[in-house]
Coordinates of C-alpha atoms and ligand atoms in Angstrom, one line a residue:
X1 CA -58.9 3.2 -55.0
X2 CA -60.7 1.3 -52.4
X3 CA -59.4 2.0 -49.2
X4 CA -58.7 -1.7 -48.7
X5 CA -56.1 -1.2 -51.7
X6 CA -55.0 2.3 -49.9
X7 CA -54.0 0.5 -46.6
X8 CA -52.5 -2.4 -48.4
X9 CA -50.1 -0.4 -50.1
X10 CA -49.3 1.8 -46.9
X11 CA -48.9 -1.2 -45.4
X12 CA -46.3 -2.9 -48.2
X13 CA -44.5 0.2 -47.7
X14 CA -43.6 -0.1 -44.0
X15 CA -46.1 3.0 -43.2
X16 CA -47.5 2.9 -39.6
X17 CA -46.5 0.4 -38.0
X18 CA -48.7 0.5 -35.3
X19 CA -51.2 0.0 -37.9
X20 CA -54.1 0.9 -36.9
X21 CA -56.5 0.9 -40.7
X22 CA -59.2 -2.0 -40.6
X23 CA -58.8 -4.3 -42.9
X24 CA -55.4 -4.2 -43.3
X25 CA -55.0 -7.4 -44.9
X26 CA -57.4 -9.7 -47.1
X27 CA -55.7 -12.7 -44.8
X28 CA -56.0 -12.8 -41.1
X29 CA -54.2 -15.2 -38.4
X30 CA -53.9 -15.3 -35.3
X31 CA -51.3 -13.0 -34.4
X32 CA -50.0 -14.2 -31.3
X33 CA -49.0 -17.8 -31.4
X34 CA -50.4 -21.0 -32.3
X35 CA -49.8 -24.5 -30.4
X36 CA -47.9 -27.1 -32.7
X37 CA -50.8 -29.8 -32.2
X38 CA -53.7 -27.2 -32.5
X39 CA -56.2 -26.9 -35.7
X40 CA -54.3 -23.8 -37.5
X41 CA -56.2 -22.0 -40.5
X42 CA -56.2 -18.4 -41.4
X43 CA -59.2 -16.9 -42.8
X44 CA -58.6 -15.4 -46.8
X45 CA -61.3 -12.7 -47.6
X46 CA -62.4 -11.7 -50.9
X47 CA -59.4 -12.9 -52.7
X48 CA -59.1 -15.1 -56.0
X49 CA -56.1 -17.3 -55.4
X50 CA -56.2 -21.0 -55.2
X51 CA -53.0 -21.5 -53.3
X52 CA -51.4 -20.3 -49.9
X53 CA -48.0 -20.6 -48.4
X54 CA -46.2 -20.6 -44.9
X55 CA -43.4 -18.4 -44.5
X56 CA -40.6 -18.3 -42.3
X57 CA -40.6 -14.5 -40.9
X58 CA -37.3 -14.4 -40.6
X59 CA -35.7 -15.7 -43.6
X60 CA -39.1 -15.5 -45.8
X61 CA -38.6 -19.2 -47.2
X62 CA -41.3 -21.2 -48.1
X63 CA -42.1 -23.8 -45.5
X64 CA -45.6 -25.0 -46.2
X65 CA -47.8 -25.2 -49.4
X66 CA -51.1 -25.6 -49.2
X67 CA -54.7 -25.3 -51.8
X68 CA -57.6 -22.7 -50.7
X69 CA -60.6 -24.5 -50.6
X70 CA -63.7 -22.6 -52.3
X71 CA -65.0 -19.3 -51.3
X72 CA -68.3 -19.3 -49.9
X73 CA -70.4 -16.6 -48.9
X74 CA -70.8 -15.4 -45.2
X75 CA -73.6 -13.2 -44.3
X76 CA -72.4 -11.5 -41.4
X77 CA -69.6 -9.6 -43.4
X78 CA -71.0 -9.7 -46.7
X79 CA -67.6 -11.4 -47.7
X80 CA -66.7 -14.4 -49.5
X81 CA -64.4 -16.6 -47.3
X82 CA -62.1 -19.3 -47.3
X83 CA -59.7 -21.3 -44.9
X84 CA -55.9 -21.8 -45.4
X85 CA -55.5 -24.9 -43.2
X86 CA -52.0 -25.7 -42.2
X87 CA -53.1 -27.5 -39.3
X88 CA -50.3 -30.5 -40.3
X89 CA -47.4 -28.1 -40.3
X90 CA -46.1 -28.4 -36.5
X91 CA -42.7 -27.3 -36.5
X92 CA -42.1 -24.5 -34.1
X93 CA -40.8 -21.5 -35.5
X94 CA -41.7 -17.7 -36.2
X95 CA -44.1 -17.4 -39.9
X96 CA -46.6 -15.6 -41.4
X97 CA -48.9 -16.7 -44.2
X98 CA -48.8 -15.3 -47.8
X99 CA -51.8 -15.4 -50.2
X100 CA -50.6 -13.8 -53.6
X101 CA -49.4 -10.6 -52.7
X102 CA -51.0 -10.5 -49.0
X103 CA -49.9 -11.4 -45.9
X104 CA -50.8 -12.0 -42.3
X105 CA -48.8 -10.7 -39.5
X106 CA -46.4 -13.3 -38.4
X107 CA -47.0 -15.8 -35.5
X108 CA -45.0 -18.1 -33.6
X109 CA -46.3 -22.0 -33.4
X110 CA -44.8 -23.5 -30.3
X111 CA -44.8 -26.6 -28.9
X112 CA -45.4 -25.4 -25.2
X113 CA -46.1 -22.2 -24.0
X114 CA -48.2 -20.9 -26.9
X115 CA -50.9 -19.3 -24.0
X116 CA -48.4 -18.1 -21.4
X117 CA -48.4 -14.5 -21.7
X118 CA -52.5 -14.3 -22.9
X119 CA -53.5 -16.1 -20.0
X120 CA -51.0 -14.3 -17.7
X121 CA -52.2 -10.5 -18.7
X122 CA -56.1 -11.8 -19.0
X123 CA -55.8 -12.3 -15.4
X124 CA -53.6 -9.5 -14.6
X125 CA -56.0 -7.1 -16.1
X126 CA -57.8 -7.6 -12.7
X127 CA -55.3 -7.0 -10.8
X128 CA -54.7 -3.4 -12.9
X129 CA -58.7 -3.0 -12.6
X130 CA -58.5 -3.0 -8.7
X131 CA -60.2 0.1 -7.0
X132 CA -59.0 1.4 -3.4
X133 CA -55.7 0.5 -3.7
X134 CA -52.0 1.7 -5.2
X135 CA -51.0 -0.3 -8.3
X136 CA -47.4 -1.1 -8.0
X137 CA -44.9 -0.9 -11.0
X138 CA -43.4 -4.0 -9.8
X139 CA -47.1 -6.2 -10.3
X140 CA -47.9 -3.6 -13.4
X141 CA -44.8 -3.3 -16.2
X142 CA -45.7 -4.8 -19.5
X143 CA -42.9 -4.9 -22.3
X144 CA -41.0 -2.4 -20.2
X145 CA -44.0 0.1 -20.0
X146 CA -45.1 1.0 -15.7
X147 CA -48.5 1.2 -15.6
X148 CA -48.1 1.6 -12.3
X149 CA -50.6 4.2 -10.7
X150 CA -52.4 5.8 -7.3
X151 CA -54.7 4.3 -5.8
X152 CA -58.9 5.6 -6.3
X153 CA -62.2 5.4 -5.0
X154 CA -61.1 4.4 -1.5
X155 CA -65.3 3.3 -1.0
X156 CA -65.0 3.4 2.3
X157 CA -67.8 6.3 2.8
X158 CA -70.3 5.4 0.2
X159 CA -74.0 6.7 0.5
X160 CA -77.2 4.8 0.8
X161 CA -78.8 6.1 -2.2
X162 CA -82.2 8.1 -1.2
X163 CA -84.3 5.2 -3.1
X164 CA -83.4 2.7 -0.8
X165 CA -83.9 4.4 2.9
X166 CA -85.2 1.6 5.4
X167 CA -86.3 2.4 8.8
X168 CA -82.9 0.8 9.8
X169 CA -80.6 2.7 7.2
X170 CA -81.5 5.9 6.3
X171 CA -81.2 8.3 3.2
X172 CA -77.4 8.5 3.0
X173 CA -76.5 6.3 5.6
X174 CA -72.8 6.0 5.4
X175 CA -71.5 2.6 4.4
X176 CA -68.4 1.0 3.5
X177 CA -67.6 -0.8 0.7
X178 CA -64.2 -0.8 -0.2
X179 CA -61.9 -2.9 -3.0
X180 CA -63.5 -5.0 -5.5
X181 CA -62.3 -4.5 -9.2
X182 CA -63.6 -1.6 -11.6
X183 CA -66.4 -3.5 -13.6
X184 CA -65.0 -1.9 -16.9
X185 CA -63.9 1.4 -18.8
X186 CA -65.8 3.0 -16.2
X187 CA -65.4 2.8 -12.3
X188 CA -68.7 1.4 -11.4
X189 CA -68.5 -2.1 -9.0
X190 CA -71.3 -4.0 -10.0
X191 CA -72.6 -7.0 -8.2
X192 CA -74.7 -9.0 -11.2
X193 CA -71.4 -8.2 -13.4
X194 CA -69.6 -9.9 -10.5
X195 CA -71.3 -12.9 -10.3
X196 CA -70.8 -14.0 -13.3
X197 CA -67.4 -12.6 -13.7
X198 CA -66.4 -15.0 -10.3
X199 CA -68.1 -18.2 -11.8
X200 CA -65.9 -18.0 -15.2
X201 CA -62.8 -17.8 -13.1
X202 CA -63.3 -19.8 -10.3
X203 CA -64.5 -22.4 -12.9
X204 CA -60.9 -22.1 -14.8
X205 CA -59.5 -22.9 -11.4
X206 CA -61.6 -25.9 -10.6
X207 CA -60.6 -27.2 -14.2
X208 CA -57.1 -26.7 -13.9
X209 CA -56.4 -26.9 -10.1
X210 CA -52.6 -28.2 -10.5
X211 CA -51.5 -25.6 -13.3
X212 CA -53.2 -22.7 -11.4
X213 CA -51.6 -23.8 -8.4
X214 CA -48.1 -23.1 -9.9
X215 CA -49.1 -20.4 -11.7
X216 CA -47.3 -17.3 -10.5
X217 CA -49.2 -14.0 -11.7
X218 CA -46.6 -11.7 -9.6
X219 CA -49.5 -9.9 -7.6
X220 CA -49.1 -8.5 -4.5
X221 CA -50.1 -11.9 -2.9
X222 CA -48.2 -14.1 -4.6
X223 CA -45.9 -14.8 -1.8
X224 CA -49.0 -16.4 0.4
X225 CA -49.8 -20.1 -0.2
X226 CA -53.0 -19.7 -2.0
X227 CA -53.2 -19.8 -5.9
X228 CA -52.8 -16.6 -7.5
X229 CA -56.0 -16.4 -9.2
X230 CA -57.8 -17.2 -6.4
X231 CA -55.9 -14.2 -4.4
X232 CA -57.2 -12.1 -7.6
X233 CA -60.4 -13.5 -7.0
X234 CA -60.1 -12.9 -3.0
X235 CA -60.3 -9.1 -3.9
X236 CA -63.6 -9.1 -5.3
X237 CA -65.4 -11.7 -2.7
X238 CA -64.3 -9.5 -0.2
X239 CA -65.8 -6.3 -1.6
X240 CA -69.0 -8.5 -2.9
X241 CA -69.9 -9.6 1.0
X242 CA -69.8 -5.8 1.9
X243 CA -73.2 -5.7 -0.9
X244 CA -75.0 -7.4 1.4
X245 CA -77.8 -5.9 3.5
X246 CA -77.1 -7.6 7.0
X247 CA -80.7 -6.4 7.9
X248 CA -82.5 -8.4 5.7
X249 CA -80.0 -10.6 3.5
X250 CA -81.0 -8.1 0.3
X251 CA -77.9 -7.6 -1.9
X252 CA -77.8 -4.0 -3.1
X253 CA -76.8 -3.6 -7.4
X254 CA -73.9 -0.9 -7.6
X255 CA -71.5 1.3 -6.0
X256 CA -71.5 4.4 -8.8
X257 CA -71.7 7.9 -9.0
X258 CA -74.8 9.4 -9.8
X259 CA -73.5 9.8 -13.7
X260 CA -70.4 7.9 -15.5
X261 CA -67.4 10.0 -14.5
X262 CA -65.4 11.8 -17.1
X263 CA -62.0 10.2 -18.5
X264 CA -60.1 10.9 -15.8
X265 CA -57.6 8.5 -13.5
X266 CA -59.2 6.9 -10.4
X267 CA -57.3 8.7 -7.8
X268 CA -58.6 11.9 -9.8
X269 CA -62.5 10.9 -9.7
X270 CA -63.6 12.3 -6.5
X271 CA -67.3 12.4 -6.7
X272 CA -69.6 11.1 -4.4
X273 CA -70.6 7.5 -4.5
X274 CA -73.7 6.0 -3.9
X275 CA -75.0 2.2 -3.2
X276 CA -77.6 1.7 -5.4
X277 CA -80.4 -0.9 -6.2
X278 CA -81.5 -3.7 -4.2
X279 CA -83.1 -6.1 -6.2
X280 CA -83.7 -10.6 -6.6
X281 CA -81.5 -11.2 -9.3
X282 CA -78.8 -9.7 -7.6
X283 CA -79.7 -11.2 -4.3
X284 CA -80.1 -14.7 -6.4
X285 CA -76.7 -13.9 -8.2
X286 CA -75.1 -13.3 -5.0
X287 CA -75.7 -16.4 -3.4
X288 CA -75.1 -18.8 -6.2
X289 CA -71.3 -16.7 -6.3
X290 CA -71.2 -17.1 -2.4
X291 CA -72.1 -20.6 -2.6
X292 CA -69.4 -21.4 -5.2
X293 CA -67.0 -20.0 -3.4
X294 CA -67.3 -21.1 -0.3
X295 CA -66.8 -24.3 -1.2
X296 CA -63.7 -23.3 -3.6
X297 CA -61.9 -21.7 0.0
X298 CA -63.1 -24.2 2.1
X299 CA -60.0 -25.3 4.3
X300 CA -57.9 -22.5 2.9
X301 CA -55.5 -21.3 5.4
X302 CA -54.9 -18.1 4.0
X303 CA -58.4 -17.2 4.2
X304 CA -59.8 -18.8 7.2
X305 CA -62.7 -17.6 8.1
X306 CA -64.2 -16.8 4.5
X307 CA -66.0 -20.0 3.6
X308 CA -68.3 -20.4 6.5
X309 CA -69.2 -16.4 6.1
X310 CA -69.9 -17.0 2.4
X311 CA -72.2 -19.6 2.6
X312 CA -74.0 -18.4 5.3
X313 CA -74.4 -14.8 3.5
X314 CA -75.2 -17.3 0.6
X315 CA -78.5 -18.7 2.5
X316 CA -79.3 -15.1 3.8
X317 CA -79.6 -13.6 0.5
X318 CA -81.3 -16.9 -1.2
X319 CA -83.6 -16.3 1.4
X320 CA -84.6 -12.7 0.7
X321 CA -84.8 -13.7 -2.6
X322 CA -87.5 -16.7 -1.8
X323 CA -89.4 -14.1 0.2
X324 CA -89.5 -11.3 -1.5
X325 CA -90.3 -12.7 -5.4
X326 CA -89.1 -10.5 -8.2
X327 CA -87.7 -7.2 -7.8
X328 CA -86.4 -5.8 -10.7
X329 CA -84.0 -3.0 -10.8
X330 CA -84.1 -0.4 -12.6
X331 CA -82.1 2.8 -12.5
X332 CA -83.6 5.7 -10.2
X333 CA -84.4 9.1 -12.1
X334 CA -81.2 10.6 -11.1
X335 CA -78.6 8.3 -11.8
X336 CA -77.6 6.5 -15.2
X337 CA -74.9 4.9 -14.8
X338 CA -74.8 1.0 -15.8
X339 CA -78.3 -1.2 -14.8
X340 CA -77.5 -5.1 -15.5
X341 CA -81.0 -5.7 -15.3
X342 CA -83.1 -7.8 -17.2
X343 CA -87.0 -9.4 -16.8
X344 CA -87.5 -12.7 -15.2
X345 CA -85.5 -14.4 -12.4
X346 CA -85.7 -18.1 -13.7
X347 CA -82.3 -18.0 -14.7
X348 CA -80.9 -16.5 -11.4
X349 CA -82.9 -18.6 -9.7
X350 CA -81.6 -21.7 -11.2
X351 CA -77.8 -21.2 -11.1
X352 CA -78.1 -19.8 -7.8
X353 CA -80.1 -23.5 -6.9
X354 CA -77.4 -25.6 -8.1
X355 CA -74.7 -23.6 -6.2
X356 CA -76.3 -24.4 -3.2
X357 CA -77.0 -27.7 -3.7
X358 CA -73.7 -28.5 -4.7
X359 CA -72.0 -27.1 -1.8
X360 CA -75.0 -28.1 0.9
X361 CA -76.1 -30.9 -0.5
X362 CA -79.4 -30.1 0.8
X363 CA -81.7 -31.8 -1.6
X364 CA -84.4 -29.0 -1.0
X365 CA -82.9 -26.8 -3.6
X366 CA -83.6 -29.7 -5.7
X367 CA -87.2 -27.8 -6.4
X368 CA -85.6 -25.3 -7.9
X369 CA -83.6 -26.7 -10.4
X370 CA -85.5 -28.2 -13.4
X371 CA -83.5 -29.4 -16.2
X372 CA -86.5 -28.9 -18.7
X373 CA -85.2 -25.2 -20.2
X374 CA -83.4 -24.4 -23.2
X375 CA -79.3 -23.7 -22.4
X376 CA -77.6 -21.3 -23.6
X377 CA -74.5 -19.3 -24.2
X378 CA -74.4 -17.3 -20.8
X379 CA -74.1 -13.9 -20.2
X380 CA -74.9 -11.1 -17.5
X381 CA -78.8 -11.0 -18.6
X382 CA -78.9 -14.8 -18.6
X383 CA -77.2 -17.2 -16.1
X384 CA -78.8 -20.3 -16.5
X385 CA -76.3 -22.1 -18.3
X386 CA -73.4 -21.1 -15.2
X387 CA -75.7 -23.6 -13.1
X388 CA -75.7 -26.5 -15.5
X389 CA -71.8 -26.1 -15.9
X390 CA -71.3 -26.2 -12.6
X391 CA -73.6 -29.3 -12.3
X392 CA -71.5 -30.9 -14.7
X393 CA -68.2 -30.5 -13.6
X394 CA -69.3 -31.4 -10.2
X395 CA -71.5 -34.3 -11.5
X396 CA -69.4 -37.1 -9.5
X397 CA -70.5 -35.5 -6.1
X398 CA -74.0 -34.8 -6.6
X399 CA -77.4 -36.5 -4.6
X400 CA -78.7 -39.3 -6.5
X401 CA -81.8 -37.8 -6.7
X402 CA -80.2 -35.4 -9.3
X403 CA -80.4 -36.8 -12.9
X404 CA -77.0 -36.8 -13.6
X405 CA -77.6 -38.4 -17.3
X406 CA -80.2 -35.3 -18.2
X407 CA -77.6 -32.9 -17.2
X408 CA -74.8 -34.7 -19.7
X409 CA -77.5 -34.8 -22.7
X410 CA -78.3 -30.3 -21.8
X411 CA -74.4 -30.1 -22.2
X412 CA -73.8 -32.1 -24.9
X413 CA -77.0 -30.5 -27.1
X414 CA -75.4 -26.9 -26.2
X415 CA -72.0 -27.5 -27.4
X416 CA -73.3 -29.9 -30.0
X417 CA -75.1 -26.9 -31.4
X418 CA -72.3 -24.5 -30.9
X419 CA -70.2 -27.2 -33.0
X420 CA -72.7 -27.2 -35.9
X421 CA -72.4 -23.4 -36.3
X422 CA -68.4 -23.2 -36.3
X423 CA -68.9 -26.0 -39.1
X424 CA -71.0 -25.0 -41.0
X425 CA -70.9 -21.2 -40.8
X426 CA -68.9 -19.8 -43.3
X427 CA -67.2 -17.6 -40.8
X428 CA -66.6 -20.7 -38.9
X429 CA -68.0 -18.5 -35.5
X430 CA -70.4 -20.5 -33.0
X431 CA -72.5 -17.3 -32.6
X432 CA -75.2 -15.8 -35.2
X433 CA -75.8 -12.7 -33.6
X434 CA -72.8 -9.9 -32.5
X435 CA -74.7 -7.9 -29.7
X436 CA -73.1 -5.2 -27.1
X437 CA -70.0 -7.9 -26.2
X438 CA -69.7 -9.9 -28.9
X439 CA -66.4 -11.1 -28.0
X440 CA -67.2 -12.1 -24.9
X441 CA -70.1 -14.5 -26.4
X442 CA -67.3 -15.6 -28.8
X443 CA -65.1 -16.2 -25.8
X444 CA -67.9 -17.9 -23.5
X445 CA -68.9 -20.3 -27.0
X446 CA -65.1 -21.5 -26.9
X447 CA -65.3 -22.1 -23.0
X448 CA -68.3 -23.8 -23.0
X449 CA -66.4 -26.5 -26.0
X450 CA -63.4 -26.5 -24.2
X451 CA -65.1 -27.7 -21.3
X452 CA -67.5 -30.3 -23.6
X453 CA -64.4 -31.7 -24.7
X454 CA -62.7 -32.1 -21.0
X455 CA -65.4 -33.4 -19.7
X456 CA -66.9 -36.0 -22.3
X457 CA -63.1 -36.5 -23.7
X458 CA -64.2 -35.5 -27.3
X459 CA -61.6 -33.6 -28.7
X460 CA -64.2 -32.7 -32.0
X461 CA -65.1 -29.6 -29.4
X462 CA -61.8 -28.3 -28.8
X463 CA -61.3 -27.8 -32.9
X464 CA -64.2 -25.2 -32.0
X465 CA -62.6 -24.3 -29.0
X466 CA -59.5 -23.6 -30.7
X467 CA -61.0 -20.9 -33.4
X468 CA -62.7 -19.0 -30.8
X469 CA -59.7 -18.2 -29.1
X470 CA -57.6 -17.7 -32.9
X471 CA -61.1 -15.8 -34.0
X472 CA -60.2 -12.8 -30.6
X473 CA -56.6 -13.3 -31.5
X474 CA -57.0 -11.8 -35.0
X475 CA -58.2 -14.6 -37.0
X476 CA -61.6 -12.5 -38.0
X477 CA -62.5 -10.3 -40.2
X478 CA -61.6 -7.1 -38.8
X479 CA -57.8 -7.9 -39.0
X480 CA -57.8 -6.8 -35.4
X481 CA -56.2 -9.1 -32.3
X482 CA -58.8 -7.9 -30.0
X483 CA -56.6 -8.3 -26.3
X484 CA -54.7 -4.9 -25.7
X485 CA -51.1 -5.3 -26.5
X486 CA -51.0 -8.7 -28.1
X487 CA -50.7 -9.2 -31.7
X488 CA -49.4 -6.6 -34.4
X489 CA -52.6 -4.7 -34.9
X490 CA -54.5 -4.7 -31.5
X491 CA -57.0 -2.0 -30.0
X492 CA -54.6 1.5 -29.3
X493 CA -57.8 3.7 -28.5
X494 CA -59.9 1.7 -26.3
X495 CA -62.9 2.8 -24.1
X496 CA -61.1 2.9 -21.0
X497 CA -61.3 6.1 -18.4
X498 CA -57.2 5.1 -17.2
X499 CA -56.1 4.2 -20.6
X500 CA -57.4 7.6 -22.0
X501 CA -56.0 9.5 -19.4
X502 CA -53.0 7.5 -17.9
X503 CA -50.5 9.9 -20.4
X504 CA -49.2 6.0 -21.7
X505 CA -49.4 6.0 -25.2
X506 CA -50.4 2.3 -25.2
X507 CA -53.9 1.3 -23.7
X508 CA -53.3 -0.9 -20.4
X509 CA -52.9 -4.4 -21.7
X510 CA -54.5 -7.8 -21.4
X511 CA -58.2 -6.4 -22.1
X512 CA -60.5 -7.8 -24.2
X513 CA -62.7 -5.5 -26.1
X514 CA -66.2 -5.9 -26.6
X515 CA -66.1 -6.5 -30.0
X516 CA -68.1 -6.1 -32.8
X517 CA -72.0 -5.1 -32.3
X518 CA -73.8 -3.1 -35.1
X519 CA -76.7 -2.0 -32.4
X520 CA -75.3 0.9 -31.0
X521 CA -73.2 2.6 -33.7
X522 CA -74.6 5.8 -32.7
X523 CA -71.8 6.2 -30.0
X524 CA -69.5 7.4 -32.4
X525 CA -71.7 8.4 -35.4
X526 CA -72.8 5.3 -37.8
X527 CA -70.6 6.6 -40.9
X528 CA -67.4 6.2 -38.8
X529 CA -67.8 2.5 -38.2
X530 CA -66.1 0.2 -41.3
X531 CA -69.4 -0.9 -42.1
X532 CA -73.0 0.0 -40.4
X533 CA -74.5 -2.8 -42.0
X534 CA -73.0 -5.7 -41.9
X535 CA -72.4 -7.1 -38.1
X536 CA -68.6 -8.8 -38.2
X537 CA -67.0 -5.9 -39.3
X538 CA -68.8 -3.3 -37.0
X539 CA -66.0 -2.8 -34.8
X540 CA -64.4 0.6 -34.5
X541 CA -61.1 1.2 -32.7
X542 CA -62.3 4.5 -31.4
X543 CA -62.6 6.2 -27.7
X544 CA -66.0 7.0 -28.8
X545 CA -66.6 3.4 -29.2
X546 CA -68.0 2.4 -26.2
X547 CA -70.0 -0.3 -27.8
X548 CA -67.6 -1.9 -29.7
X549 CA -64.4 -0.9 -28.0
X550 CA -64.5 -0.8 -23.9
X551 CA -63.7 -3.8 -22.0
X552 CA -65.4 -5.4 -19.3
X553 CA -65.1 -8.0 -16.2
X554 CA -67.4 -10.4 -18.2
X555 CA -65.5 -10.6 -21.4
X556 CA -61.7 -10.7 -19.6
X557 CA -63.4 -13.6 -17.4
X558 CA -64.3 -16.3 -20.0
X559 CA -61.4 -15.5 -22.2
X560 CA -59.3 -16.5 -19.0
X561 CA -61.3 -19.9 -18.9
X562 CA -61.2 -20.7 -22.4
X563 CA -57.6 -19.1 -22.6
X564 CA -57.0 -21.7 -19.0
X565 CA -58.4 -24.7 -20.9
X566 CA -56.1 -23.8 -23.8
X567 CA -53.2 -24.3 -22.0
X568 CA -54.1 -27.6 -19.7
X569 CA -54.6 -29.4 -23.4
X570 CA -50.8 -28.5 -24.7
Ligands
LIG601 O1 -72.6 -5.4 -21.2 C1 -73.6 -4.4 -21.1 C2 -74.1 -4.9 -22.3 O2 -74.9 -6.1 -22.6 C3 -75.4 -3.8 -22.2 O3 -76.3 -3.8 -23.6 C4 -75.0 -2.5 -22.2 C5 -76.3 -1.2 -21.9 O4 -76.7 -1.4 -20.8 O5 -74.1 -2.7 -20.8 C6 -73.4 -2.8 -20.5 O6 -72.4 -3.2 -19.9 C7 -71.6 -1.6 -19.1 C8 -72.2 -1.2 -17.8 O7 -73.7 -1.1 -18.0 C9 -71.6 -0.3 -16.9 N1 -70.2 -0.9 -17.0 C10 -69.7 -0.8 -18.7 C11 -70.2 -2.0 -19.2 C12 -69.5 -2.3 -20.6 O8 -69.9 -1.3 -21.5

């Protein structure tokens, strides 16, 4: 009996309610909720059936019948795939899809509110990530479970790594860099990743201000006048400002211990933390982020001094990068924590120049902005598209010297390409390569498409954006909803130091795991993965799998952006 069949028997017998086995079923849906007017499908894998039904989850009565199109072979999973399309079934309720003897977990169809919980908790995840302050049960209770914890990493005394010593700041100089979010399942704080993350979150705010102005996240700052998502971002921005060296405007890469910490709670991780690295990509990411934040918080009564301070800091960092040329960061020999370092800084330069131009209107930045380049789905190592997104959504406020038509054409080319990948791939995904953080790539693709739909007022891009969301919530060949706490089969053993050591059975909620990735299966051992050959299936819900089952700021943030755009479209 093959392992799929065994697990199906187990499921039929109701064994193991909190299912962990992969490919528990051959039919996969969004496991949380579809919006009534959105396209709705389920993925059918390697089955020979010709029809499907939708059943009411309570009564098991058939409410919809449909035919399955011919299967197509999907190279990335080595499976024959077809799709049960029930987009025209819009009646709110709780259902499941049945194909032959196989079925999906149940899900809701909702007229309104399909995205509310996933949106709130994927942003709350950032609150739960806060360093240097206790997490309060009042703000951190999910499904009756209290995720409060003691403060960790005050970071009011961190040491300048010897590799950075200057006459003004000698080795081991004590600096104070408190606050900010942990980067991922580790406790480092990294400038590069903070930048792309804040771009996603602040873009979400810019595109749906009204909705965010009233969205209560129940965080400690919820009682002030500022939108909660902006309060949450401010926690990171305040820390980020401390990463600049006031002497030369350069920006440090990270604050970490010298080695990745053991699996223990933040309050128990007492190793010395160091300020490490000072590179120009870092300075440019910082400049871009501060310039962007400066215009978002302008005139904000809760943070009256921030906007001006941020713009000054941005200019200083930009000038540092111009003066110094390319300085690429590499870990010093005594340190093995994350690097977030990629060669070539034209992408960071472009992004920073775009944000500086939009915020200041100063045409001197035009000379650093060329649109004769290829724009791809962004990730921390290629941030040029963040600049393009900002130009696009601020196009009505740009100087006449900026070619707005070209901005639109470039953006259209990008989303048209994503749309055709979605349409023509048997797996419907707009990505073709599942590398480390593939779920972040899916979320970013969906967000770009949803932005395209909103700006160009073209629904066709939304179809693909919806699928990206549904994929992340379970409509994928692994059968997992990749957002912790959501869906019947979701990750239980994430590579996260807090979730591993807090003594609570379920992991912290609202976190998107990295997702399928074939390239680093050595972390747990190749043979442990459901497939070590086919990338779409190379996901493992195990603590050892930092390459597929870790969580990170830059994956949650585009999920927030995508989800907020879908909510805005309800
Ligand atoms: O997301 C990063 C991925 O693109 C890199 O290939 C990988 C190895 O350098 O690092 C990932 O980022 C990790 C960071 O370096 C440290 N904190 C955890 C991040 C997620 O795994």
